[in-house]
Amino acid sequence: MPVQVKLPTVLRPFAGGAEKVAVETPGETTVGAVFATLEQQHPALRRRLTDEQGALRRHVNVYLGNDNIRDLDGLETQLPDGCELLVLPSVAGG
């Protein structure tokens, strides 16, 4: 089953306007594999989610259920079939 990646309004234009994107990965399903596939499908998302080395950008938070993946295994976090990831970039202002 594909993993659903839920995108906030600010990132939707880079994914064809989609609120959710279904991502099917070949082989093992980790957050990093899902992001790699997502970035292949929607190249404009690449520089908004990960840096040049492929690491999650500091201002991007990704949740699996109620857990921030940074508190789990980061991009190496294993994903169960049919789960949903929520991507939330931090917003600054004042």
C-alpha positions as a Markdown table, in Angstrom:
| # | Residue | x | y | z |
|---|---|---|---|---|
| 1 | Met | 0.0 | 0.0 | 0.0 |
| 2 | Pro | 1.2 | 3.5 | -0.7 |
| 3 | Val | 2.2 | 6.0 | 2.0 |
| 4 | Gln | 0.1 | 9.1 | 2.0 |
| 5 | Val | 2.1 | 12.4 | 2.3 |
| 6 | Lys | 0.0 | 15.3 | 3.5 |
| 7 | Leu | 1.3 | 18.6 | 2.4 |
| 8 | Pro | 0.5 | 22.1 | 3.9 |
| 9 | Thr | -0.9 | 24.8 | 1.7 |
| 10 | Val | 2.5 | 26.5 | 1.2 |
| 11 | Leu | 4.0 | 23.3 | -0.4 |
| 12 | Arg | 1.0 | 22.2 | -2.6 |
| 13 | Pro | 1.9 | 24.4 | -5.6 |
| 14 | Phe | 5.1 | 22.3 | -5.9 |
| 15 | Ala | 3.1 | 19.1 | -6.0 |
| 16 | Gly | 0.6 | 20.1 | -8.6 |
| 17 | Gly | -1.7 | 21.6 | -6.0 |
| 18 | Ala | -2.3 | 18.2 | -4.3 |
| 19 | Glu | -3.2 | 18.2 | -0.6 |
| 20 | Lys | -2.1 | 14.5 | -0.3 |
| 21 | Val | 0.3 | 12.6 | -2.5 |
| 22 | Ala | 0.3 | 8.8 | -2.6 |
| 23 | Val | 3.9 | 7.5 | -2.7 |
| 24 | Glu | 4.8 | 3.8 | -3.5 |
| 25 | Thr | 8.5 | 3.0 | -2.9 |
| 26 | Pro | 10.4 | 0.1 | -4.3 |
| 27 | Gly | 11.9 | -2.1 | -1.6 |
| 28 | Glu | 11.9 | -1.0 | 2.0 |
| 29 | Thr | 9.7 | 1.8 | 3.1 |
| 30 | Thr | 11.4 | 4.5 | 5.2 |
| 31 | Val | 10.7 | 8.2 | 5.4 |
| 32 | Gly | 13.9 | 8.8 | 3.3 |
| 33 | Ala | 12.8 | 6.4 | 0.6 |
| 34 | Val | 9.3 | 8.1 | 0.5 |
| 35 | Phe | 10.9 | 11.5 | 0.2 |
| 36 | Ala | 13.3 | 10.3 | -2.6 |
| 37 | Thr | 10.3 | 9.0 | -4.6 |
| 38 | Leu | 8.2 | 12.0 | -3.8 |
| 39 | Glu | 11.0 | 14.3 | -5.0 |
| 40 | Gln | 11.4 | 12.3 | -8.2 |
| 41 | Gln | 7.6 | 12.7 | -8.9 |
| 42 | His | 7.6 | 16.4 | -7.9 |
| 43 | Pro | 11.2 | 17.8 | -8.4 |
| 44 | Ala | 10.2 | 21.2 | -7.2 |
| 45 | Leu | 9.7 | 19.8 | -3.7 |
| 46 | Arg | 13.3 | 18.7 | -3.4 |
| 47 | Arg | 14.9 | 21.9 | -2.2 |
| 48 | Arg | 12.0 | 22.6 | 0.1 |
| 49 | Leu | 12.2 | 19.3 | 2.0 |
| 50 | Thr | 15.9 | 18.2 | 1.9 |
| 51 | Asp | 19.3 | 19.9 | 1.6 |
| 52 | Glu | 22.0 | 19.2 | -0.9 |
| 53 | Gln | 23.2 | 16.1 | 1.1 |
| 54 | Gly | 19.7 | 14.7 | 1.2 |
| 55 | Ala | 19.2 | 15.5 | 4.9 |
| 56 | Leu | 15.9 | 16.8 | 6.1 |
| 57 | Arg | 15.9 | 20.6 | 6.3 |
| 58 | Arg | 16.1 | 22.1 | 9.8 |
| 59 | His | 12.8 | 24.0 | 9.4 |
| 60 | Val | 10.8 | 21.0 | 8.1 |
| 61 | Asn | 9.0 | 18.8 | 10.6 |
| 62 | Val | 7.6 | 15.5 | 9.5 |
| 63 | Tyr | 5.1 | 13.6 | 11.7 |
| 64 | Leu | 4.2 | 9.9 | 11.6 |
| 65 | Gly | 1.0 | 9.9 | 13.7 |
| 66 | Asn | 1.8 | 12.1 | 16.7 |
| 67 | Asp | 5.5 | 11.5 | 16.5 |
| 68 | Asn | 8.0 | 13.8 | 15.0 |
| 69 | Ile | 10.4 | 11.6 | 12.9 |
| 70 | Arg | 13.3 | 13.5 | 14.5 |
| 71 | Asp | 12.3 | 11.8 | 17.8 |
| 72 | Leu | 12.3 | 8.4 | 16.0 |
| 73 | Asp | 15.0 | 7.4 | 13.5 |
| 74 | Gly | 14.8 | 10.5 | 11.3 |
| 75 | Leu | 14.8 | 9.7 | 7.6 |
| 76 | Glu | 15.6 | 6.0 | 8.5 |
| 77 | Thr | 12.2 | 5.7 | 10.3 |
| 78 | Gln | 10.4 | 2.5 | 9.0 |
| 79 | Leu | 6.9 | 3.1 | 7.9 |
| 80 | Pro | 4.0 | 0.7 | 8.1 |
| 81 | Asp | 1.9 | 0.0 | 5.0 |
| 82 | Gly | -0.8 | 2.6 | 4.4 |
| 83 | Cys | 0.4 | 5.2 | 6.9 |
| 84 | Glu | 0.3 | 8.9 | 6.5 |
| 85 | Leu | 3.1 | 11.4 | 6.9 |
| 86 | Leu | 2.3 | 15.0 | 7.7 |
| 87 | Val | 4.9 | 17.6 | 6.5 |
| 88 | Leu | 4.9 | 20.9 | 8.4 |
| 89 | Pro | 7.5 | 23.6 | 7.6 |
| 90 | Ser | 8.2 | 25.9 | 10.5 |
| 91 | Val | 6.9 | 29.4 | 10.1 |
| 92 | Ala | 8.8 | 32.4 | 11.4 |
| 93 | Gly | 7.5 | 35.9 | 11.9 |
| 94 | Gly | 7.0 | 38.5 | 14.4 |
